[in-house]
Amino acid sequence: MPKRSHPVGLAIATILVAAAVAGFRLRADTIASHHGHMPPGVRAFERKLTAMEARISGRNEEAVAALTESAALEEERSQVGPPIDPTARELLADLLLEMGRFQEAA
């Protein structure tokens, strides 16, 4: 039997993710106004949050687009040490697998 999401739990998750995205965007806008641009790492994380928000709301194509952009931004910058959180490329592959788009996920 497939696992079903509880509507109240989903609503709470949607609200929490939306609040996190709004709070992060406010901080990101402050950083951008201070530096004259949004650093790629900040923009990449903002795109990951946007993808989470879209995914929870069932907008999978929007999530794919946001994660694709995030992955490109992450690959532009140099990384020292292992990543702390999953990379956008990993998250994108997971989403594509769930959507049945196996060729793209590989």
mmCIF file of N, CA, C and O in Angstrom:
data_model
loop_
_atom_site.group_PDB
_atom_site.id
_atom_site.type_symbol
_atom_site.label_atom_id
_atom_site.label_comp_id
_atom_site.label_asym_id
_atom_site.label_seq_id
_atom_site.Cartn_x
_atom_site.Cartn_y
_atom_site.Cartn_z
ATOM 1 N N MET A 1 0.849 -1.172 0.000
ATOM 2 C CA MET A 1 0.000 0.000 0.000
ATOM 3 C C MET A 1 0.900 1.243 0.000
ATOM 4 O O MET A 1 1.815 1.345 0.802
ATOM 5 N N PRO A 2 0.651 2.224 -0.921
ATOM 6 C CA PRO A 2 1.488 3.417 -0.961
ATOM 7 C C PRO A 2 1.313 4.270 0.297
ATOM 8 O O PRO A 2 0.235 4.333 0.889
ATOM 9 N N LYS A 3 2.405 4.898 0.668
ATOM 10 C CA LYS A 3 2.370 5.775 1.835
ATOM 11 C C LYS A 3 1.673 7.075 1.451
ATOM 12 O O LYS A 3 1.999 7.694 0.453
ATOM 13 N N ARG A 4 0.719 7.488 2.265
ATOM 14 C CA ARG A 4 -0.028 8.714 1.987
ATOM 15 C C ARG A 4 0.369 9.789 2.977
ATOM 16 O O ARG A 4 0.593 9.520 4.144
ATOM 17 N N SER A 5 0.441 11.003 2.487
ATOM 18 C CA SER A 5 0.759 12.137 3.350
ATOM 19 C C SER A 5 -0.495 12.577 4.081
ATOM 20 O O SER A 5 -1.591 12.562 3.527
ATOM 21 N N HIS A 6 -0.330 12.939 5.307
ATOM 22 C CA HIS A 6 -1.440 13.463 6.090
ATOM 23 C C HIS A 6 -1.649 14.916 5.663
ATOM 24 O O HIS A 6 -0.705 15.697 5.630
ATOM 25 N N PRO A 7 -2.879 15.332 5.324
ATOM 26 C CA PRO A 7 -3.114 16.684 4.829
ATOM 27 C C PRO A 7 -2.644 17.771 5.791
ATOM 28 O O PRO A 7 -2.103 18.780 5.370
ATOM 29 N N VAL A 8 -2.848 17.581 7.093
ATOM 30 C CA VAL A 8 -2.427 18.595 8.062
ATOM 31 C C VAL A 8 -0.905 18.658 8.109
ATOM 32 O O VAL A 8 -0.318 19.733 8.128
ATOM 33 N N GLY A 9 -0.248 17.501 8.092
ATOM 34 C CA GLY A 9 1.210 17.465 8.097
ATOM 35 C C GLY A 9 1.781 18.132 6.865
ATOM 36 O O GLY A 9 2.767 18.869 6.935
ATOM 37 N N LEU A 10 1.157 17.889 5.717
ATOM 38 C CA LEU A 10 1.599 18.501 4.476
ATOM 39 C C LEU A 10 1.402 20.012 4.521
ATOM 40 O O LEU A 10 2.267 20.774 4.084
ATOM 41 N N ALA A 11 0.287 20.450 5.069
ATOM 42 C CA ALA A 11 0.026 21.896 5.187
ATOM 43 C C ALA A 11 1.055 22.555 6.090
ATOM 44 O O ALA A 11 1.578 23.626 5.774
ATOM 45 N N ILE A 12 1.383 21.900 7.197
ATOM 46 C CA ILE A 12 2.378 22.459 8.118
ATOM 47 C C ILE A 12 3.747 22.503 7.445
ATOM 48 O O ILE A 12 4.461 23.509 7.538
ATOM 49 N N ALA A 13 4.111 21.430 6.745
ATOM 50 C CA ALA A 13 5.394 21.403 6.038
ATOM 51 C C ALA A 13 5.459 22.511 4.997
ATOM 52 O O ALA A 13 6.484 23.187 4.861
ATOM 53 N N THR A 14 4.373 22.715 4.271
ATOM 54 C CA THR A 14 4.318 23.765 3.254
ATOM 55 C C THR A 14 4.524 25.135 3.876
ATOM 56 O O THR A 14 5.285 25.965 3.361
ATOM 57 N N ILE A 15 3.880 25.384 5.003
ATOM 58 C CA ILE A 15 4.013 26.671 5.694
ATOM 59 C C ILE A 15 5.434 26.859 6.197
ATOM 60 O O ILE A 15 6.028 27.937 6.043
ATOM 61 N N LEU A 16 6.015 25.816 6.782
ATOM 62 C CA LEU A 16 7.377 25.922 7.319
ATOM 63 C C LEU A 16 8.400 26.179 6.218
ATOM 64 O O LEU A 16 9.296 27.011 6.374
ATOM 65 N N VAL A 17 8.265 25.463 5.101
ATOM 66 C CA VAL A 17 9.200 25.662 3.990
ATOM 67 C C VAL A 17 9.013 27.054 3.398
ATOM 68 O O VAL A 17 9.991 27.743 3.101
ATOM 69 N N ALA A 18 7.778 27.500 3.240
ATOM 70 C CA ALA A 18 7.527 28.850 2.712
ATOM 71 C C ALA A 18 8.136 29.911 3.620
ATOM 72 O O ALA A 18 8.725 30.891 3.142
ATOM 73 N N ALA A 19 8.026 29.724 4.927
ATOM 74 C CA ALA A 19 8.617 30.679 5.877
ATOM 75 C C ALA A 19 10.139 30.662 5.772
ATOM 76 O O ALA A 19 10.786 31.720 5.810
ATOM 77 N N ALA A 20 10.726 29.477 5.645
ATOM 78 C CA ALA A 20 12.187 29.370 5.508
ATOM 79 C C ALA A 20 12.658 30.054 4.233
ATOM 80 O O ALA A 20 13.654 30.782 4.235
ATOM 81 N N VAL A 21 11.933 29.832 3.137
ATOM 82 C CA VAL A 21 12.293 30.456 1.860
ATOM 83 C C VAL A 21 12.198 31.975 1.965
ATOM 84 O O VAL A 21 13.106 32.697 1.547
ATOM 85 N N ALA A 22 11.116 32.467 2.546
ATOM 86 C CA ALA A 22 10.940 33.924 2.684
ATOM 87 C C ALA A 22 12.047 34.526 3.551
ATOM 88 O O ALA A 22 12.611 35.565 3.207
ATOM 89 N N GLY A 23 12.355 33.872 4.656
ATOM 90 C CA GLY A 23 13.417 34.372 5.533
ATOM 91 C C GLY A 23 14.766 34.357 4.853
ATOM 92 O O GLY A 23 15.545 35.314 4.962
ATOM 93 N N PHE A 24 15.065 33.290 4.132
ATOM 94 C CA PHE A 24 16.354 33.207 3.446
ATOM 95 C C PHE A 24 16.443 34.236 2.337
ATOM 96 O O PHE A 24 17.491 34.855 2.141
ATOM 97 N N ARG A 25 15.349 34.432 1.594
ATOM 98 C CA ARG A 25 15.366 35.432 0.503
ATOM 99 C C ARG A 25 15.612 36.834 1.051
ATOM 100 O O ARG A 25 16.304 37.630 0.422
ATOM 101 N N LEU A 26 15.046 37.138 2.203
ATOM 102 C CA LEU A 26 15.281 38.438 2.830
ATOM 103 C C LEU A 26 16.764 38.604 3.144
ATOM 104 O O LEU A 26 17.364 39.638 2.838
ATOM 105 N N ARG A 27 17.372 37.567 3.727
ATOM 106 C CA ARG A 27 18.810 37.623 4.019
ATOM 107 C C ARG A 27 19.626 37.702 2.735
ATOM 108 O O ARG A 27 20.610 38.434 2.651
ATOM 109 N N ALA A 28 19.232 36.929 1.727
ATOM 110 C CA ALA A 28 19.955 36.926 0.460
ATOM 111 C C ALA A 28 19.879 38.286 -0.215
ATOM 112 O O ALA A 28 20.869 38.772 -0.778
ATOM 113 N N ASP A 29 18.728 38.933 -0.158
ATOM 114 C CA ASP A 29 18.581 40.273 -0.734
ATOM 115 C C ASP A 29 19.471 41.272 -0.010
ATOM 116 O O ASP A 29 20.051 42.161 -0.629
ATOM 117 N N THR A 30 19.589 41.129 1.301
ATOM 118 C CA THR A 30 20.468 42.003 2.083
ATOM 119 C C THR A 30 21.920 41.796 1.665
ATOM 120 O O THR A 30 22.670 42.757 1.473
ATOM 121 N N ILE A 31 22.317 40.538 1.512
ATOM 122 C CA ILE A 31 23.684 40.229 1.073
ATOM 123 C C ILE A 31 23.925 40.806 -0.317
ATOM 124 O O ILE A 31 24.962 41.422 -0.576
ATOM 125 N N ALA A 32 22.969 40.626 -1.210
ATOM 126 C CA ALA A 32 23.109 41.126 -2.578
ATOM 127 C C ALA A 32 23.224 42.643 -2.607
ATOM 128 O O ALA A 32 24.045 43.193 -3.342
ATOM 129 N N SER A 33 22.430 43.336 -1.796
ATOM 130 C CA SER A 33 22.502 44.802 -1.788
ATOM 131 C C SER A 33 23.830 45.280 -1.202
ATOM 132 O O SER A 33 24.363 46.300 -1.615
ATOM 133 N N HIS A 34 24.380 44.524 -0.270
ATOM 134 C CA HIS A 34 25.662 44.896 0.337
ATOM 135 C C HIS A 34 26.829 44.648 -0.615
ATOM 136 O O HIS A 34 27.761 45.453 -0.688
ATOM 137 N N HIS A 35 26.796 43.542 -1.344
ATOM 138 C CA HIS A 35 27.899 43.172 -2.229
ATOM 139 C C HIS A 35 27.693 43.622 -3.674
ATOM 140 O O HIS A 35 28.605 43.515 -4.481
ATOM 141 N N GLY A 36 26.510 44.088 -4.003
ATOM 142 C CA GLY A 36 26.222 44.491 -5.369
ATOM 143 C C GLY A 36 25.747 43.343 -6.252
ATOM 144 O O GLY A 36 25.362 43.546 -7.385
ATOM 145 N N HIS A 37 25.808 42.135 -5.750
ATOM 146 C CA HIS A 37 25.322 40.951 -6.460
ATOM 147 C C HIS A 37 25.100 39.834 -5.447
ATOM 148 O O HIS A 37 25.566 39.915 -4.317
ATOM 149 N N MET A 38 24.376 38.821 -5.864
ATOM 150 C CA MET A 38 24.157 37.679 -4.982
ATOM 151 C C MET A 38 25.258 36.656 -5.265
ATOM 152 O O MET A 38 25.382 36.184 -6.393
ATOM 153 N N PRO A 39 26.077 36.330 -4.263
ATOM 154 C CA PRO A 39 27.125 35.337 -4.487
ATOM 155 C C PRO A 39 26.532 34.006 -4.965
ATOM 156 O O PRO A 39 25.424 33.632 -4.572
ATOM 157 N N PRO A 40 27.261 33.276 -5.834
ATOM 158 C CA PRO A 40 26.732 32.027 -6.389
ATOM 159 C C PRO A 40 26.293 31.014 -5.330
ATOM 160 O O PRO A 40 25.284 30.340 -5.506
ATOM 161 N N GLY A 41 27.031 30.901 -4.233
ATOM 162 C CA GLY A 41 26.657 29.952 -3.186
ATOM 163 C C GLY A 41 25.332 30.300 -2.543
ATOM 164 O O GLY A 41 24.516 29.419 -2.239
ATOM 165 N N VAL A 42 25.095 31.591 -2.344
ATOM 166 C CA VAL A 42 23.836 32.050 -1.756
ATOM 167 C C VAL A 42 22.697 31.799 -2.731
ATOM 168 O O VAL A 42 21.637 31.298 -2.360
ATOM 169 N N ARG A 43 22.920 32.117 -3.989
ATOM 170 C CA ARG A 43 21.898 31.901 -5.025
ATOM 171 C C ARG A 43 21.601 30.403 -5.182
ATOM 172 O O ARG A 43 20.443 29.997 -5.318
ATOM 173 N N ALA A 44 22.639 29.569 -5.123
ATOM 174 C CA ALA A 44 22.442 28.122 -5.254
ATOM 175 C C ALA A 44 21.565 27.598 -4.116
ATOM 176 O O ALA A 44 20.666 26.787 -4.346
ATOM 177 N N PHE A 45 21.818 28.061 -2.894
ATOM 178 C CA PHE A 45 21.012 27.598 -1.765
ATOM 179 C C PHE A 45 19.576 28.106 -1.872
ATOM 180 O O PHE A 45 18.631 27.374 -1.579
ATOM 181 N N GLU A 46 19.411 29.331 -2.342
ATOM 182 C CA GLU A 46 18.059 29.884 -2.537
ATOM 183 C C GLU A 46 17.288 29.048 -3.547
ATOM 184 O O GLU A 46 16.113 28.765 -3.377
ATOM 185 N N ARG A 47 17.964 28.595 -4.605
ATOM 186 C CA ARG A 47 17.307 27.768 -5.626
ATOM 187 C C ARG A 47 16.930 26.396 -5.046
ATOM 188 O O ARG A 47 15.901 25.835 -5.396
ATOM 189 N N LYS A 48 17.757 25.854 -4.134
ATOM 190 C CA LYS A 48 17.406 24.583 -3.480
ATOM 191 C C LYS A 48 16.145 24.753 -2.643
ATOM 192 O O LYS A 48 15.253 23.902 -2.662
ATOM 193 N N LEU A 49 16.069 25.845 -1.895
ATOM 194 C CA LEU A 49 14.874 26.095 -1.085
ATOM 195 C C LEU A 49 13.643 26.270 -1.964
ATOM 196 O O LEU A 49 12.564 25.771 -1.647
ATOM 197 N N THR A 50 13.813 26.978 -3.070
ATOM 198 C CA THR A 50 12.710 27.157 -4.012
ATOM 199 C C THR A 50 12.247 25.804 -4.549
ATOM 200 O O THR A 50 11.045 25.553 -4.680
ATOM 201 N N ALA A 51 13.198 24.918 -4.829
ATOM 202 C CA ALA A 51 12.853 23.582 -5.316
ATOM 203 C C ALA A 51 12.077 22.800 -4.263
ATOM 204 O O ALA A 51 11.107 22.106 -4.588
ATOM 205 N N MET A 52 12.492 22.913 -2.993
ATOM 206 C CA MET A 52 11.761 22.227 -1.921
ATOM 207 C C MET A 52 10.322 22.723 -1.847
ATOM 208 O O MET A 52 9.387 21.930 -1.729
ATOM 209 N N GLU A 53 10.171 24.034 -1.912
ATOM 210 C CA GLU A 53 8.834 24.630 -1.854
ATOM 211 C C GLU A 53 7.980 24.140 -3.025
ATOM 212 O O GLU A 53 6.823 23.753 -2.854
ATOM 213 N N ALA A 54 8.552 24.133 -4.225
ATOM 214 C CA ALA A 54 7.818 23.695 -5.413
ATOM 215 C C ALA A 54 7.465 22.210 -5.318
ATOM 216 O O ALA A 54 6.347 21.805 -5.641
ATOM 217 N N ARG A 55 8.398 21.423 -4.834
ATOM 218 C CA ARG A 55 8.181 19.977 -4.742
ATOM 219 C C ARG A 55 7.063 19.636 -3.761
ATOM 220 O O ARG A 55 6.216 18.799 -4.040
ATOM 221 N N ILE A 56 7.055 20.297 -2.617
ATOM 222 C CA ILE A 56 6.003 20.064 -1.634
ATOM 223 C C ILE A 56 4.637 20.435 -2.201
ATOM 224 O O ILE A 56 3.635 19.789 -1.920
ATOM 225 N N SER A 57 4.623 21.469 -3.040
ATOM 226 C CA SER A 57 3.365 21.938 -3.629
ATOM 227 C C SER A 57 2.980 21.163 -4.888
ATOM 228 O O SER A 57 1.987 21.496 -5.533
ATOM 229 N N GLY A 58 3.796 20.168 -5.266
ATOM 230 C CA GLY A 58 3.471 19.349 -6.433
ATOM 231 C C GLY A 58 3.885 19.955 -7.758
ATOM 232 O O GLY A 58 3.478 19.475 -8.812
ATOM 233 N N ARG A 59 4.696 20.996 -7.723
ATOM 234 C CA ARG A 59 5.168 21.640 -8.953
ATOM 235 C C ARG A 59 6.557 21.073 -9.293
ATOM 236 O O ARG A 59 7.569 21.752 -9.165
ATOM 237 N N ASN A 60 6.564 19.811 -9.719
ATOM 238 C CA ASN A 60 7.826 19.102 -9.931
ATOM 239 C C ASN A 60 8.687 19.699 -11.040
ATOM 240 O O ASN A 60 9.910 19.710 -10.923
ATOM 241 N N GLU A 61 8.081 20.165 -12.115
ATOM 242 C CA GLU A 61 8.883 20.750 -13.204
ATOM 243 C C GLU A 61 9.587 22.019 -12.734
ATOM 244 O O GLU A 61 10.730 22.280 -13.119
ATOM 245 N N GLU A 62 8.918 22.803 -11.910
ATOM 246 C CA GLU A 62 9.546 23.997 -11.331
ATOM 247 C C GLU A 62 10.707 23.591 -10.420
ATOM 248 O O GLU A 62 11.759 24.229 -10.414
ATOM 249 N N ALA A 63 10.525 22.513 -9.675
ATOM 250 C CA ALA A 63 11.585 22.004 -8.800
ATOM 251 C C ALA A 63 12.777 21.535 -9.626
ATOM 252 O O ALA A 63 13.928 21.801 -9.267
ATOM 253 N N VAL A 64 12.524 20.859 -10.732
ATOM 254 C CA VAL A 64 13.602 20.406 -11.617
ATOM 255 C C VAL A 64 14.386 21.606 -12.144
ATOM 256 O O VAL A 64 15.619 21.609 -12.137
ATOM 257 N N ALA A 65 13.686 22.641 -12.577
ATOM 258 C CA ALA A 65 14.354 23.835 -13.108
ATOM 259 C C ALA A 65 15.206 24.515 -12.032
ATOM 260 O O ALA A 65 16.351 24.915 -12.296
ATOM 261 N N ALA A 66 14.668 24.632 -10.825
ATOM 262 C CA ALA A 66 15.409 25.286 -9.734
ATOM 263 C C ALA A 66 16.645 24.476 -9.351
ATOM 264 O O ALA A 66 17.725 25.037 -9.125
ATOM 265 N N LEU A 67 16.509 23.150 -9.288
ATOM 266 C CA LEU A 67 17.651 22.311 -8.931
ATOM 267 C C LEU A 67 18.700 22.287 -10.040
ATOM 268 O O LEU A 67 19.906 22.226 -9.764
ATOM 269 N N THR A 68 18.263 22.355 -11.281
ATOM 270 C CA THR A 68 19.206 22.410 -12.404
ATOM 271 C C THR A 68 20.037 23.687 -12.327
ATOM 272 O O THR A 68 21.264 23.660 -12.493
ATOM 273 N N GLU A 69 19.386 24.799 -12.038
ATOM 274 C CA GLU A 69 20.106 26.072 -11.891
ATOM 275 C C GLU A 69 21.043 26.019 -10.684
ATOM 276 O O GLU A 69 22.192 26.465 -10.754
ATOM 277 N N SER A 70 20.570 25.475 -9.582
ATOM 278 C CA SER A 70 21.384 25.363 -8.381
ATOM 279 C C SER A 70 22.621 24.509 -8.642
ATOM 280 O O SER A 70 23.729 24.845 -8.213
ATOM 281 N N ALA A 71 22.445 23.402 -9.347
ATOM 282 C CA ALA A 71 23.573 22.511 -9.650
ATOM 283 C C ALA A 71 24.624 23.236 -10.483
ATOM 284 O O ALA A 71 25.828 23.115 -10.223
ATOM 285 N N ALA A 72 24.181 23.999 -11.464
ATOM 286 C CA ALA A 72 25.120 24.749 -12.301
ATOM 287 C C ALA A 72 25.894 25.772 -11.465
ATOM 288 O O ALA A 72 27.110 25.929 -11.627
ATOM 289 N N LEU A 73 25.203 26.446 -10.557
ATOM 290 C CA LEU A 73 25.862 27.424 -9.693
ATOM 291 C C LEU A 73 26.857 26.754 -8.747
ATOM 292 O O LEU A 73 27.958 27.274 -8.524
ATOM 293 N N GLU A 74 26.480 25.603 -8.196
ATOM 294 C CA GLU A 74 27.386 24.885 -7.297
ATOM 295 C C GLU A 74 28.646 24.429 -8.025
ATOM 296 O O GLU A 74 29.735 24.448 -7.452
ATOM 297 N N GLU A 75 28.494 24.038 -9.274
ATOM 298 C CA GLU A 75 29.633 23.546 -10.036
ATOM 299 C C GLU A 75 30.576 24.670 -10.453
ATOM 300 O O GLU A 75 31.745 24.416 -10.733
ATOM 301 N N GLU A 76 30.096 25.910 -10.447
ATOM 302 C CA GLU A 76 30.929 27.063 -10.793
ATOM 303 C C GLU A 76 31.907 27.430 -9.677
ATOM 304 O O GLU A 76 32.964 27.954 -9.931
ATOM 305 N N ARG A 77 31.507 27.185 -8.448
ATOM 306 C CA ARG A 77 32.342 27.619 -7.326
ATOM 307 C C ARG A 77 33.220 26.475 -6.836
ATOM 308 O O ARG A 77 32.916 25.309 -7.022
ATOM 309 N N SER A 78 34.309 26.859 -6.188
ATOM 310 C CA SER A 78 35.211 25.829 -5.667
ATOM 311 C C SER A 78 34.729 25.382 -4.301
ATOM 312 O O SER A 78 34.237 26.169 -3.507
ATOM 313 N N GLN A 79 34.864 24.105 -4.049
ATOM 314 C CA GLN A 79 34.416 23.502 -2.796
ATOM 315 C C GLN A 79 35.646 23.020 -2.051
ATOM 316 O O GLN A 79 36.500 22.354 -2.613
ATOM 317 N N VAL A 80 35.728 23.362 -0.775
ATOM 318 C CA VAL A 80 36.807 22.869 0.063
ATOM 319 C C VAL A 80 36.203 21.876 1.041
ATOM 320 O O VAL A 80 35.340 22.228 1.836
ATOM 321 N N GLY A 81 36.611 20.629 0.946
ATOM 322 C CA GLY A 81 36.082 19.597 1.828
ATOM 323 C C GLY A 81 34.776 19.048 1.313
ATOM 324 O O GLY A 81 34.222 19.496 0.310
ATOM 325 N N PRO A 82 34.264 18.055 2.016
ATOM 326 C CA PRO A 82 33.002 17.443 1.588
ATOM 327 C C PRO A 82 31.821 18.387 1.834
ATOM 328 O O PRO A 82 31.861 19.207 2.751
ATOM 329 N N PRO A 83 30.773 18.277 1.014
ATOM 330 C CA PRO A 83 29.609 19.141 1.230
ATOM 331 C C PRO A 83 28.907 18.789 2.542
ATOM 332 O O PRO A 83 28.875 17.637 2.954
ATOM 333 N N ILE A 84 28.350 19.804 3.178
ATOM 334 C CA ILE A 84 27.641 19.616 4.438
ATOM 335 C C ILE A 84 26.243 19.053 4.187
ATOM 336 O O ILE A 84 25.758 18.210 4.911
ATOM 337 N N ASP A 85 25.606 19.547 3.149
ATOM 338 C CA ASP A 85 24.269 19.081 2.805
ATOM 339 C C ASP A 85 24.315 18.430 1.418
ATOM 340 O O ASP A 85 25.306 18.584 0.707
ATOM 341 N N PRO A 86 23.270 17.709 1.035
ATOM 342 C CA PRO A 86 23.286 17.080 -0.297
ATOM 343 C C PRO A 86 23.440 18.132 -1.388
ATOM 344 O O PRO A 86 22.879 19.230 -1.296
ATOM 345 N N THR A 87 24.199 17.797 -2.401
ATOM 346 C CA THR A 87 24.379 18.725 -3.511
ATOM 347 C C THR A 87 23.087 18.814 -4.322
ATOM 348 O O THR A 87 22.243 17.907 -4.278
ATOM 349 N N ALA A 88 22.965 19.891 -5.073
ATOM 350 C CA ALA A 88 21.787 20.056 -5.924
ATOM 351 C C ALA A 88 21.729 18.952 -6.971
ATOM 352 O O ALA A 88 20.646 18.484 -7.327
ATOM 353 N N ARG A 89 22.884 18.504 -7.446
ATOM 354 C CA ARG A 89 22.920 17.435 -8.445
ATOM 355 C C ARG A 89 22.321 16.147 -7.856
ATOM 356 O O ARG A 89 21.563 15.449 -8.521
ATOM 357 N N GLU A 90 22.637 15.832 -6.583
ATOM 358 C CA GLU A 90 22.071 14.652 -5.925
ATOM 359 C C GLU A 90 20.556 14.793 -5.749
ATOM 360 O O GLU A 90 19.798 13.848 -5.994
ATOM 361 N N LEU A 91 20.125 15.962 -5.297
ATOM 362 C CA LEU A 91 18.697 16.199 -5.092
ATOM 363 C C LEU A 91 17.935 16.122 -6.409
ATOM 364 O O LEU A 91 16.832 15.582 -6.471
ATOM 365 N N LEU A 92 18.549 16.649 -7.465
ATOM 366 C CA LEU A 92 17.927 16.609 -8.788
ATOM 367 C C LEU A 92 17.784 15.159 -9.262
ATOM 368 O O LEU A 92 16.721 14.766 -9.768
ATOM 369 N N ALA A 93 18.825 14.363 -9.079
ATOM 370 C CA ALA A 93 18.759 12.957 -9.488
ATOM 371 C C ALA A 93 17.665 12.221 -8.715
ATOM 372 O O ALA A 93 16.908 11.442 -9.308
ATOM 373 N N ASP A 94 17.563 12.478 -7.424
ATOM 374 C CA ASP A 94 16.508 11.842 -6.614
ATOM 375 C C ASP A 94 15.118 12.208 -7.136
ATOM 376 O O ASP A 94 14.247 11.349 -7.263
ATOM 377 N N LEU A 95 14.926 13.488 -7.426
ATOM 378 C CA LEU A 95 13.625 13.942 -7.922
ATOM 379 C C LEU A 95 13.306 13.314 -9.271
ATOM 380 O O LEU A 95 12.191 12.831 -9.504
ATOM 381 N N LEU A 96 14.283 13.297 -10.162
ATOM 382 C CA LEU A 96 14.054 12.709 -11.484
ATOM 383 C C LEU A 96 13.737 11.224 -11.384
ATOM 384 O O LEU A 96 12.874 10.719 -12.115
ATOM 385 N N LEU A 97 14.396 10.519 -10.472
ATOM 386 C CA LEU A 97 14.082 9.100 -10.265
ATOM 387 C C LEU A 97 12.646 8.927 -9.791
ATOM 388 O O LEU A 97 11.925 8.049 -10.273
ATOM 389 N N GLU A 98 12.219 9.766 -8.842
ATOM 390 C CA GLU A 98 10.846 9.684 -8.335
ATOM 391 C C GLU A 98 9.832 9.985 -9.428
ATOM 392 O O GLU A 98 8.714 9.463 -9.405
ATOM 393 N N MET A 99 10.220 10.831 -10.387
ATOM 394 C CA MET A 99 9.329 11.192 -11.482
ATOM 395 C C MET A 99 9.360 10.153 -12.604
ATOM 396 O O MET A 99 8.639 10.293 -13.593
ATOM 397 N N GLY A 100 10.225 9.126 -12.462
ATOM 398 C CA GLY A 100 10.337 8.098 -13.494
ATOM 399 C C GLY A 100 11.183 8.498 -14.683
ATOM 400 O O GLY A 100 11.147 7.841 -15.719
ATOM 401 N N ARG A 101 11.969 9.543 -14.538
ATOM 402 C CA ARG A 101 12.821 10.035 -15.630
ATOM 403 C C ARG A 101 14.235 9.490 -15.414
ATOM 404 O O ARG A 101 15.171 10.216 -15.113
ATOM 405 N N PHE A 102 14.372 8.181 -15.607
ATOM 406 C CA PHE A 102 15.587 7.465 -15.247
ATOM 407 C C PHE A 102 16.794 7.886 -16.092
ATOM 408 O O PHE A 102 17.896 8.010 -15.565
ATOM 409 N N GLN A 103 16.611 8.089 -17.394
ATOM 410 C CA GLN A 103 17.717 8.484 -18.257
ATOM 411 C C GLN A 103 18.324 9.816 -17.813
ATOM 412 O O GLN A 103 19.536 9.964 -17.783
ATOM 413 N N GLU A 104 17.482 10.766 -17.472
ATOM 414 C CA GLU A 104 17.971 12.081 -17.050
ATOM 415 C C GLU A 104 18.645 12.014 -15.689
ATOM 416 O O GLU A 104 19.545 12.791 -15.403
ATOM 417 N N ALA A 105 18.200 11.097 -14.845
ATOM 418 C CA ALA A 105 18.748 10.981 -13.500
ATOM 419 C C ALA A 105 20.143 10.383 -13.505
ATOM 420 O O ALA A 105 20.926 10.627 -12.576
ATOM 421 N N ALA A 106 20.467 9.605 -14.522
ATOM 422 C CA ALA A 106 21.758 8.906 -14.565
ATOM 423 C C ALA A 106 22.914 9.843 -14.818
ATOM 424 O O ALA A 106 22.844 10.877 -15.329
#
